[in-house]
Coordinates of C-alpha atoms in Angstrom, one line a residue:
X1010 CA 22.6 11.0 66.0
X1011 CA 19.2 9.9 65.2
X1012 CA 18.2 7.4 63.3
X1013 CA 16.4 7.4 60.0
X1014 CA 12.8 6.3 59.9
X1015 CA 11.7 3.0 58.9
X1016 CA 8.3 3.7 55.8
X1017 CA 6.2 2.2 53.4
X1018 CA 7.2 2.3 49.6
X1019 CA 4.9 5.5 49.3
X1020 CA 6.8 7.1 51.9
X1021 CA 4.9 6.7 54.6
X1022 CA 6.2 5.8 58.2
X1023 CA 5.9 3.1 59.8
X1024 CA 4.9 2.4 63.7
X1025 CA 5.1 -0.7 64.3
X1026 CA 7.4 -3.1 62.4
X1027 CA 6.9 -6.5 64.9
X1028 CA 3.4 -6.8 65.2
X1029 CA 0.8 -7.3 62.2
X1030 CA -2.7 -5.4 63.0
X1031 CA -5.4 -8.2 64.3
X1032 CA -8.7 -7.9 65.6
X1033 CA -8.3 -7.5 69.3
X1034 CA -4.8 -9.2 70.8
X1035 CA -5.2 -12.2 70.1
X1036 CA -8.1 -12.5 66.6
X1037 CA -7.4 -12.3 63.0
X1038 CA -5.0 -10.1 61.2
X1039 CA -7.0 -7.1 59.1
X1040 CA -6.7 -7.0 55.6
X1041 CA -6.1 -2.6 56.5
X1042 CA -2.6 -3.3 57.6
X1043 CA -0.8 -2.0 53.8
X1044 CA 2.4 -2.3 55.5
X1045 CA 2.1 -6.3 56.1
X1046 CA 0.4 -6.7 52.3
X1047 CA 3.1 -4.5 51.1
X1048 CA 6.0 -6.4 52.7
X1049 CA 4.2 -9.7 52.1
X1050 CA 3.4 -8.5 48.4
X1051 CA 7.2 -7.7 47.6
X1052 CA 8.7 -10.6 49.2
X1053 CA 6.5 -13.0 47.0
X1054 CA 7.7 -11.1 43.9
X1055 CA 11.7 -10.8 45.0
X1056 CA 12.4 -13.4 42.5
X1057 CA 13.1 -13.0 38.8
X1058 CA 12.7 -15.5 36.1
X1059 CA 16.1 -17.6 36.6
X1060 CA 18.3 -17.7 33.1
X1061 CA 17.6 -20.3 30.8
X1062 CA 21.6 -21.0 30.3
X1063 CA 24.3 -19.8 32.6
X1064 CA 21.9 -18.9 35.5
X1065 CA 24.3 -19.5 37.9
X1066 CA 26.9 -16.7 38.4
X1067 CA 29.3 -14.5 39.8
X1068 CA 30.4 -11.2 38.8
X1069 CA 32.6 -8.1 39.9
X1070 CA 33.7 -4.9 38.7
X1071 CA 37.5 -3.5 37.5
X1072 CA 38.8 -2.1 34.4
X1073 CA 41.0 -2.8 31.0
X1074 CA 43.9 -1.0 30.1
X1075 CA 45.5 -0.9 26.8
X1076 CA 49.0 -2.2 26.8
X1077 CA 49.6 -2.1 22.8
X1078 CA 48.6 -0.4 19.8
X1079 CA 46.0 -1.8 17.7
X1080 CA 44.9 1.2 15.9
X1081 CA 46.0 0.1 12.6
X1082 CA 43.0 -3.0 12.8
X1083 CA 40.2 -1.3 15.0
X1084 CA 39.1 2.5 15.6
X1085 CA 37.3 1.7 18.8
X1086 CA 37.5 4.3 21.0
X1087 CA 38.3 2.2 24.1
X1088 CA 41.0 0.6 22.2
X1089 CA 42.4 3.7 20.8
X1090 CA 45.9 4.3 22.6
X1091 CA 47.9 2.9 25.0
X1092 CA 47.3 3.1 29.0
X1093 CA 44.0 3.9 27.9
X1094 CA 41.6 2.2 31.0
X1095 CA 37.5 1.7 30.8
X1096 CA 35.6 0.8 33.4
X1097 CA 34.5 -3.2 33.3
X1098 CA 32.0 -5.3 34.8
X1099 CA 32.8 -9.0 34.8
X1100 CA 30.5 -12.2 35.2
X1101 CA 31.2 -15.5 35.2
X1102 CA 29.1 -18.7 34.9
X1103 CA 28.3 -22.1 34.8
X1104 CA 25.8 -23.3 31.9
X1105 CA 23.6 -25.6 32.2
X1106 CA 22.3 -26.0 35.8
X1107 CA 20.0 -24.2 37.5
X1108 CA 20.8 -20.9 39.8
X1109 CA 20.7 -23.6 43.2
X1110 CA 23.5 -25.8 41.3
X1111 CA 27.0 -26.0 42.3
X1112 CA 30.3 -24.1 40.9
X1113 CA 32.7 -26.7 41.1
X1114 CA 31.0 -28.6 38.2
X1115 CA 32.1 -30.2 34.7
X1116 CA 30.3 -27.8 32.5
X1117 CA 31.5 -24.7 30.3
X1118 CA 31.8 -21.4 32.0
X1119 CA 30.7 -18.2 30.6
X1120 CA 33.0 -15.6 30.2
X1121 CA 31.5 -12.2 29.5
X1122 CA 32.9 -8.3 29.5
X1123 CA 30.9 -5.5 29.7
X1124 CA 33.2 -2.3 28.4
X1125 CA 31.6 1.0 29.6
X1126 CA 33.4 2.5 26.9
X1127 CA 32.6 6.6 25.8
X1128 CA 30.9 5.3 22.7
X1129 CA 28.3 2.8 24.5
X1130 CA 28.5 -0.6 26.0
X1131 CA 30.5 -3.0 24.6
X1132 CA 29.4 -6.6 25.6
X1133 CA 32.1 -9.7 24.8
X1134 CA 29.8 -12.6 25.5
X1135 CA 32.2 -15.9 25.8
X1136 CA 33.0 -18.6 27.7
X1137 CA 36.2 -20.5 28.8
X1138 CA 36.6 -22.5 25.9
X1139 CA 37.7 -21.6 22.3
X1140 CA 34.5 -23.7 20.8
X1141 CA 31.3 -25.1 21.3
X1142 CA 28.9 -27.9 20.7
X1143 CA 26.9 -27.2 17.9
X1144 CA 27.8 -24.1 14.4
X1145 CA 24.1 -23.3 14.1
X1146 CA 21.5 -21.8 16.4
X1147 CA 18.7 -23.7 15.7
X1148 CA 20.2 -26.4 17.4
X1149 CA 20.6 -24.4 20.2
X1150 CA 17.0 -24.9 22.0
X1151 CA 17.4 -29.1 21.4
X1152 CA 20.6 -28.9 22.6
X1153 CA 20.2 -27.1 26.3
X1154 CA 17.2 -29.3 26.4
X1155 CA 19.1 -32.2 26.4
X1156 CA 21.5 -31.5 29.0
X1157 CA 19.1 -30.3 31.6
X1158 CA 17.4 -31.7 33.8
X1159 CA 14.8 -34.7 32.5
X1160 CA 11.5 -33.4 32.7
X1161 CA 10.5 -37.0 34.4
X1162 CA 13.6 -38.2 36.7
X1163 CA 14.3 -34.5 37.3
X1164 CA 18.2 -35.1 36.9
X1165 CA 20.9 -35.0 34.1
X1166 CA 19.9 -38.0 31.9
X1167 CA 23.3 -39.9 30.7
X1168 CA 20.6 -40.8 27.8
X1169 CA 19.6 -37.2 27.2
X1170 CA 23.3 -35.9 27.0
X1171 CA 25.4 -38.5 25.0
X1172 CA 22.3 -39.4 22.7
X1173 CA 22.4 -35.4 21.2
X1174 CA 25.9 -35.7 21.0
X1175 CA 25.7 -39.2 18.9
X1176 CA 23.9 -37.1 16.6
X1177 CA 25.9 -34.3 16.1
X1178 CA 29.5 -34.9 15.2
X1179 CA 30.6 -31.4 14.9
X1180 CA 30.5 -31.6 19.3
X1181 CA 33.2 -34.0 19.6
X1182 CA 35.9 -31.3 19.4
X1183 CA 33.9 -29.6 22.3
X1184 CA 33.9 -32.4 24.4
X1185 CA 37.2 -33.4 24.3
X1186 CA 37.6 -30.1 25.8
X1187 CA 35.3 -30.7 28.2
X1188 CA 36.2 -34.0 29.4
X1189 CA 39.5 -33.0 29.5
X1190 CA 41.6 -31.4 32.4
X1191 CA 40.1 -27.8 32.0
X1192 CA 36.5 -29.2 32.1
X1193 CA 36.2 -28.4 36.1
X1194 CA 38.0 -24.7 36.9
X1195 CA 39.4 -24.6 40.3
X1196 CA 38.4 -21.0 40.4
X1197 CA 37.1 -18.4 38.5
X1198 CA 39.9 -16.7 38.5
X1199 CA 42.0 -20.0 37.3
X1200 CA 40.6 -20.0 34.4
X1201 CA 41.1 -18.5 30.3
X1202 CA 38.0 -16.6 28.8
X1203 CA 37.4 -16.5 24.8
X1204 CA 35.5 -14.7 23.1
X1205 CA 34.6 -18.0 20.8
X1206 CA 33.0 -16.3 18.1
X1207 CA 35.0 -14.8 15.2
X1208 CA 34.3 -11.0 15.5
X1209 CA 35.0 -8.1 12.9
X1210 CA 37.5 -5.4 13.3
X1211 CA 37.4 -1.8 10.9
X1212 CA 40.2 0.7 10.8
X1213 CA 40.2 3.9 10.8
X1214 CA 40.6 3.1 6.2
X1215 CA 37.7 1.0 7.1
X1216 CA 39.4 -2.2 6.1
X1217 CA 38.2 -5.2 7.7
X1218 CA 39.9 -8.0 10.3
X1219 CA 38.1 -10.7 11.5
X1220 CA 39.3 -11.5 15.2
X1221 CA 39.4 -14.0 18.1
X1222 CA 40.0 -12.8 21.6
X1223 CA 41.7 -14.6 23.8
X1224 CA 41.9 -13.8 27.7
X1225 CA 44.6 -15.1 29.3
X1226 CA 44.6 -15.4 33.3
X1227 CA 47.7 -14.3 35.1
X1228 CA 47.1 -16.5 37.9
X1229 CA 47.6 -19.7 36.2
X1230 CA 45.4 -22.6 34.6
X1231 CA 44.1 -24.3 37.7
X1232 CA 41.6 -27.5 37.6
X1233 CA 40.0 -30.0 39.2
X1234 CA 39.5 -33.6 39.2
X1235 CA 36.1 -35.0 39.4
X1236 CA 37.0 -36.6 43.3
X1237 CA 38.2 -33.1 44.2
X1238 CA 35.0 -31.0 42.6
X1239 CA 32.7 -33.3 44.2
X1240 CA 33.9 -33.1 47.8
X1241 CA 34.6 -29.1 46.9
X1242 CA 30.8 -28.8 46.0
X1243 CA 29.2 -31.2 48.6
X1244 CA 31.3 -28.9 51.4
X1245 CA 30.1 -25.3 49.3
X1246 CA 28.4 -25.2 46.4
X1247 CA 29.3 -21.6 45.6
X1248 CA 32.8 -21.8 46.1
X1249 CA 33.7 -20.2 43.0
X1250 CA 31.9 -17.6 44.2
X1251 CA 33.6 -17.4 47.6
X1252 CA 36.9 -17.7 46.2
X1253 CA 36.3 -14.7 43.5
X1254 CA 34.4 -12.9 46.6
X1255 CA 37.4 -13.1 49.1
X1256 CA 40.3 -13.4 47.0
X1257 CA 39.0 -9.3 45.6
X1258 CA 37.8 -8.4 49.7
X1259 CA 41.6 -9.3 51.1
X1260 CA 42.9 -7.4 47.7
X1261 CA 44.4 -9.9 45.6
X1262 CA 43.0 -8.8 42.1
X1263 CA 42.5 -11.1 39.9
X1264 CA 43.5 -10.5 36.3
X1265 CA 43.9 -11.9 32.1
X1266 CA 45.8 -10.3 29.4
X1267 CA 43.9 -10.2 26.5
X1268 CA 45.0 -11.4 23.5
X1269 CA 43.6 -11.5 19.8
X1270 CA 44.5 -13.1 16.8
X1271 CA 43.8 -11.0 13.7
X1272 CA 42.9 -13.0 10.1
X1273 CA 42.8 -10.1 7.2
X1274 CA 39.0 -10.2 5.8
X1275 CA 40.1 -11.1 2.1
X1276 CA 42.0 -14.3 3.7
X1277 CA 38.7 -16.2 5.1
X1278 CA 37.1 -17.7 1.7
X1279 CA 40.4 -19.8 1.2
X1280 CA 41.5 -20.7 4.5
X1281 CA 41.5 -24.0 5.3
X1282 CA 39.0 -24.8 7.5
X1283 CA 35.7 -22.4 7.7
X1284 CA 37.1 -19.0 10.0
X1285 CA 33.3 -18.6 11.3
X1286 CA 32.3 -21.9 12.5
X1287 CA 32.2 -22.3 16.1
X1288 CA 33.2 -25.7 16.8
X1289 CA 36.5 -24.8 15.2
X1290 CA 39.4 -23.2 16.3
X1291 CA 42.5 -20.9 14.6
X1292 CA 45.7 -22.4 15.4
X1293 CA 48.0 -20.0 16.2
X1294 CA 50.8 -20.9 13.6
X1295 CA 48.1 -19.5 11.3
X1296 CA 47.5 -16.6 13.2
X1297 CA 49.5 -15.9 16.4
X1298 CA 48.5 -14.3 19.5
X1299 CA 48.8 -10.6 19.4
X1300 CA 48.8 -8.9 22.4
X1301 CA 45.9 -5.7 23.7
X1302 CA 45.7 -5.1 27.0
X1303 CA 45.0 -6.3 30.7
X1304 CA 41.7 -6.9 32.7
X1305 CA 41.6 -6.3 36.2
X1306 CA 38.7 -7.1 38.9
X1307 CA 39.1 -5.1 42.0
X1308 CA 35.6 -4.6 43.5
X1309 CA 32.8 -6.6 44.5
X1310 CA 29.3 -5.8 44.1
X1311 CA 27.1 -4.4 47.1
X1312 CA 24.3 -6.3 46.1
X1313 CA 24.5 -9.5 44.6
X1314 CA 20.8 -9.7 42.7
X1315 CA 20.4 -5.8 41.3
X1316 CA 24.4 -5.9 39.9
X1317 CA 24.3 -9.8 39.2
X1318 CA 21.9 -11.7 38.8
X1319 CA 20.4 -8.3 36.9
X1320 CA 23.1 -8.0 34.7
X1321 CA 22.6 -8.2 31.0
X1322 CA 24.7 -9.1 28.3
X1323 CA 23.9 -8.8 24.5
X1324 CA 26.5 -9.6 21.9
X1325 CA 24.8 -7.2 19.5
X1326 CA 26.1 -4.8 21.9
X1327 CA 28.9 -3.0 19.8
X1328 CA 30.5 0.3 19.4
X1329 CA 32.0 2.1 16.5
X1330 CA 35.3 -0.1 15.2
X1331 CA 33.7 -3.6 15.9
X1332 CA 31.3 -5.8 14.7
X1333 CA 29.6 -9.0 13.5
X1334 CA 31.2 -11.8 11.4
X1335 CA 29.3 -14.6 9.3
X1336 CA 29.2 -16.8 12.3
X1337 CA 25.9 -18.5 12.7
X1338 CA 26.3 -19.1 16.0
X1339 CA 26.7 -15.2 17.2
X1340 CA 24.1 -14.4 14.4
X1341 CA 21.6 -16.3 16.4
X1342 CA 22.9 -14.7 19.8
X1343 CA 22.4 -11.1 18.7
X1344 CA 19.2 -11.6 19.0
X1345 CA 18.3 -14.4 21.6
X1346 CA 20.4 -12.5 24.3
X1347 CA 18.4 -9.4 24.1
X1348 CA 15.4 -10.8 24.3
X1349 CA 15.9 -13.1 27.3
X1350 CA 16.8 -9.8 28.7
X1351 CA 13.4 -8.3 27.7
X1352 CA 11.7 -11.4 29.2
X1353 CA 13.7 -11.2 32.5
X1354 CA 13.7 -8.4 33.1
X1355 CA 11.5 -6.1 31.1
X1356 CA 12.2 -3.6 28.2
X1357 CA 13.6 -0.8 30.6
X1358 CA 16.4 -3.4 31.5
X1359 CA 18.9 -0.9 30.1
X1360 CA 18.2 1.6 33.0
X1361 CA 19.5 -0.5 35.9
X1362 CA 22.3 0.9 37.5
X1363 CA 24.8 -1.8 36.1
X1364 CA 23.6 -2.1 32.4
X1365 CA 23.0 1.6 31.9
X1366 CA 26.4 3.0 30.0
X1367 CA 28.4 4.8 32.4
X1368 CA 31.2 6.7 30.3
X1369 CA 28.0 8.3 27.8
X1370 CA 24.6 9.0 27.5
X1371 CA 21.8 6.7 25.9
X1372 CA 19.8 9.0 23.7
X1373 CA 17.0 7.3 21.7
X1374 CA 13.2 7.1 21.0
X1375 CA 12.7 3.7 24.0
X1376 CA 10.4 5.3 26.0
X1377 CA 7.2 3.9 28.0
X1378 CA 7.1 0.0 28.6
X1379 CA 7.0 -1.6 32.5
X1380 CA 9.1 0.0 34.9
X1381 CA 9.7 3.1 32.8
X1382 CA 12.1 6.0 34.3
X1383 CA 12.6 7.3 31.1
X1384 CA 10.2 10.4 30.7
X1385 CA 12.4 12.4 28.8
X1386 CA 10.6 15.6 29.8
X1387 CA 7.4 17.1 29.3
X1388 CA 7.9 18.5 25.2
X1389 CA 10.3 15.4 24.5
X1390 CA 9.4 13.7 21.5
X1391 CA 9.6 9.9 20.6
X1392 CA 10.4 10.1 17.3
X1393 CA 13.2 10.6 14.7
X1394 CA 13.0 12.8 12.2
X1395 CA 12.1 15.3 14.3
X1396 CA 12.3 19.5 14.8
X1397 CA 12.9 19.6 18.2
X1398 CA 16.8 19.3 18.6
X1399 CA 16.2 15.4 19.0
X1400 CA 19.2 12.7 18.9
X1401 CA 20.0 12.7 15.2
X1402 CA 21.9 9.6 13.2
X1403 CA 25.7 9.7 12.7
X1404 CA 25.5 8.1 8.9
X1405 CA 28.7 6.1 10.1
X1406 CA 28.3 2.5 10.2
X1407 CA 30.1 0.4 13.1
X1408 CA 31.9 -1.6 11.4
X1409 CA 32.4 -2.9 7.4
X1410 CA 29.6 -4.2 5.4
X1411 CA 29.7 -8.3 5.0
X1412 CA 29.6 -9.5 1.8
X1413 CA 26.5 -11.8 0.6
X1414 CA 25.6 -13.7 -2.6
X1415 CA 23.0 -16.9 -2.7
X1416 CA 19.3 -17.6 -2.8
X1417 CA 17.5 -17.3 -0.1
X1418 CA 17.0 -20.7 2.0
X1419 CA 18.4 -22.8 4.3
X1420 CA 22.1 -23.8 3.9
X1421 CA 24.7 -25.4 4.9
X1422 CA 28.3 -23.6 5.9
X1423 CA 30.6 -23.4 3.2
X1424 CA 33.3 -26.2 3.3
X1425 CA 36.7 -25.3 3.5
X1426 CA 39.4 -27.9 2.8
X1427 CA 40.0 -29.3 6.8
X1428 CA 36.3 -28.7 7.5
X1429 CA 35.2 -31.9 9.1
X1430 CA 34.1 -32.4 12.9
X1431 CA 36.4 -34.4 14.1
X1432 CA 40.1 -33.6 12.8
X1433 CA 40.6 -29.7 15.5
X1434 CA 39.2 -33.0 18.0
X1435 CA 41.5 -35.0 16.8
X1436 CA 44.4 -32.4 16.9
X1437 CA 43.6 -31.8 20.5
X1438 CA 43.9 -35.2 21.7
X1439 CA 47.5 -35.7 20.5
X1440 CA 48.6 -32.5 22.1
X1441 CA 47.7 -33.7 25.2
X1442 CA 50.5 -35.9 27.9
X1443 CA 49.6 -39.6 28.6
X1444 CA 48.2 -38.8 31.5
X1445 CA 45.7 -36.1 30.5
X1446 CA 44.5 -38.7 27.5
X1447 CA 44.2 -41.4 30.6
X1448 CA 41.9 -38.9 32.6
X1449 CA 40.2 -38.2 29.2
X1450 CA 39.1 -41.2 28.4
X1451 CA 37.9 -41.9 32.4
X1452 CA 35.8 -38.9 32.1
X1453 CA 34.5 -39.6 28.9
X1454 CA 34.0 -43.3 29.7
X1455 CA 32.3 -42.4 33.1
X1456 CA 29.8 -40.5 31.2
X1457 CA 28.8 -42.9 27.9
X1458 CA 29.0 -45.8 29.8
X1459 CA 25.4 -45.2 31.6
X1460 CA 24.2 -44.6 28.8
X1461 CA 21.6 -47.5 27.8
X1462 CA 21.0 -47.9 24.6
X1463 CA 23.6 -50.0 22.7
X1464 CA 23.0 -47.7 19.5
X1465 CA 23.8 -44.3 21.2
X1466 CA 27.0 -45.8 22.5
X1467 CA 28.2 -46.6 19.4
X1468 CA 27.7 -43.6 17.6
X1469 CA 30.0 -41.5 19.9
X1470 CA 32.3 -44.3 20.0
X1471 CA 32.7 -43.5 16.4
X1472 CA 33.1 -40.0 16.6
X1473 CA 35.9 -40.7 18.8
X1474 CA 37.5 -43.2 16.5
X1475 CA 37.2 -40.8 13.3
X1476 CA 39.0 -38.4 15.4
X1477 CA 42.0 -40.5 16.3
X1478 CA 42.6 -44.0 16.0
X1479 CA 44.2 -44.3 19.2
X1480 CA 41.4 -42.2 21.2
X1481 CA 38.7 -43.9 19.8
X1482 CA 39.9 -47.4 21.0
X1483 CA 41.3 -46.4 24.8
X1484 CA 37.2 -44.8 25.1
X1485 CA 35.6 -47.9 24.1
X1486 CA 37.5 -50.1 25.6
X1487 CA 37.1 -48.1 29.1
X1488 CA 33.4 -47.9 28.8
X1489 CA 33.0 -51.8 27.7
X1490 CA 35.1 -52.8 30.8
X1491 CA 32.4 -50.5 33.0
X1492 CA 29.5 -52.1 31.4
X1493 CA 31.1 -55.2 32.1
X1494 CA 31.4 -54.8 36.0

């Protein structure tokens, strides 16, 4: 059987794959030879602008099945009957290091879904915790700054982290999360996903639910301590990435039920604490855990970089049946995500094999741009109206109009009767078994107590006290008996 043969990128083949062309045997190389520049060229531009957040990451393909009936809160195709499947692609994260950081690290992980569903892409864009640090986006940029990596020592700054979080309260129900037992995942696949936000479901009647999805994994919650993620990621920095890797390769499929819990639209002005404020969660005596289907991940990628590291995830990705909620949080997200997109990866981002829909057909007007494939034919036209037999608009929105009244200008959230930042925190901390408050407060103290200014210190201690008595006094007693050493 012969083999196929070895050519440039314009086709053309190649004779000699070991040896650059030179002047004579043993003189200069000649700037003629287009295969070396070419090879030379490409390799220098293999790389792509790393993610800002969650640059680090694993992914892999599978599908969700329906397991019960939620017709009567969303008309989403995907979602429209049982044993229904769609084709998934799955990738996880760390958030704040860099893509050469390790896995087995105390840091949130992302969680995010992309649903090839028959009526588009449908992105879920979570993590693997119910909140987060800040409720508004413009905090967002200060925030990532401040846990990356010190422009001068080049490291995580203690100072940098713990002096953001002194000055915003609302994260101290997000770091008790962190700090906790769940703050290090064993695996990927040993760890819950949310979807955080509070989405919005329309029916068929087009009444509105706002929603919270909840994946559960099947494998069982599985953690690390600090000892055991350190030796972990000193011995193999991607070994969430191995584990996820092999575990699929050997067939052991890793999968979550998803779950949702379902609040009826005309209940969120008067519950208790604000339903669209990220830092807060919906306990589920409020509003249990209804069940929706199972996700499964059985296959790899073939190429790590084009399927991975190329994916892209928007959270204004939605399809007919679901939508946006008040949430400031995932306001600011539909559009940040899609234009780090643009930035990484160009406009045309949406044609790569593994962001491109896969059960439907993109029809629209984005045409031209770097790296276009989208010619659309010689008589095409890029424009809408049109009287050409172009794509035409349904007239059906995706989901229920949101309610707003106001002046313009810059607000703050609603309060709701429990809103503060400290009592979900709080709450958390006396759910929790001596022992997980005792490896709490370690982690917690191990943290704040490098921090160097006295002031800083103090104002997290605070935190911690306004959230529970007893939590506040075991942290600052722990990190004045470091500071003491």
């Amino acid at each position: 059987m012969s083999k196929r043969v070895l050519t440039t990128e314009s086709g053309a083949p190649v004779a000699d794959n070991q040896n650059s062309a030179s002047a004579g045997a043993g003189g200069p190389l000649l700037l003629q030879d287009q295969h070396l520049l070419e090879k030379l060229a490409r390799f220098n531009r293999e790389r792509i602008p790393e993610r800002v957040v969650h640059a680090r990451g694993s992914g892999a393909y599978g599908h969700f099945e329906v397991t019960d009936d939620v017709t009567g809160f969303t008309h989403a195709d995907f979602l429209s009957e049982t044993g229904r499947r769609t084709e998934v692609f799955v990738r996880f994260s760390t958030v704040a290091d860099s893509l050469g950081g390790a896995d087995a690290v105390r840091d949130p992980r992302g969680f995010a879904v992309k649903f090839y569903t028959a009526e588009g892409n449908y992105d879920l864009v979570g993590n693997n915790t119910p909140v987060f640090f800040i409720k508004d986006p413009i905090k967002f940029p200060d925030f990532i700054h401040s846990q990356k990596r010190d422009p001068f020592t080049g490291r995580q700054e203690p100072d940098n982290v713990w002096d953001f979080w002194a000055h915003s309260p609302e994260a101290t129900h997000q770091v008790t999360w962190l700090m906790g037992d769940r703050g290090i995942p064993a695996s990927y696949r040993h760890m819950n996903g949310f979807g955080s936000h509070t989405y919005q479901w329309t029916n068929a009647e087009g009444e509105a639910f706002f929603v919270k999805y909840h994946f559960k994994t099947n494998q069982g919650v599985r953690s690390l301590s600090g000892e055991q993620a350190a030796e972990i990621a000193g011995k193999d920095p991607g070994s969430h990435q191995t584990d996820l890797l092999q575990a699929i390769e050997r067939g052991v499929h890793p999968s979550w039920t998803l779950y949702v819990q379902i609040m009826p639209a005309a209940e969120a002005a008067d519950y208790r604490f604000n339903p669209f404020d990220l830092t807060k969660v919906w306990p589920h005596a409020d509003y249990p855990l209804r069940r929706v289907g199972r996700l499964v991940l059985d296959r790899n990628p073939d190429n790590v970089f084009a399927e991975v590291e190329q994916a892209a995830f928007s959270p204004n990705n939605f399809v007919p049946g679901i939508g946006p909620s008040p949430d400031k949080m995932l306001q600011g997200r539909l559009f940040a995500y899609a234009d780090a997109h643009r930035y990484r990866l160009g406009v045309n981002h949406t044609l790569l094999a593994v962001n491109a829909p896969k059960a439907t057909t993109a029809h629209n007007h984005g045409r031209d741009g770097l790296m276009a494939a989208n010619a659309q034919g010689r008589h095409a036209k890029n424009y809408e109206p049109n009287s050409y037999d172009g794509p035409v608009e349904t007239g059906r929105p995706l989901s229920a109009p949101l309610p707003v009244s106001g002046h313009t200008g810059t607000h703050e959230a609603p309060a709701h009767t429990k809103d503060d930042d400290f009592f979900q925190a709080g709450e958390l901390y006396r759910l929790l078994s001596e022992e997980e408050r005792q490896r709490l407060v370690a982690n917690i103290a191990g943290g704040l107590s490098q921090v160097s200014r006295d002031d800083v210190i103090e104002k997290n201690l605070a935190h911690f006290h306004a959230a529970d008595p007893d939590y506040g006094r075991r942290v600052e007693e722990a990190v004045r008996a470091l500071r003491e050493d």
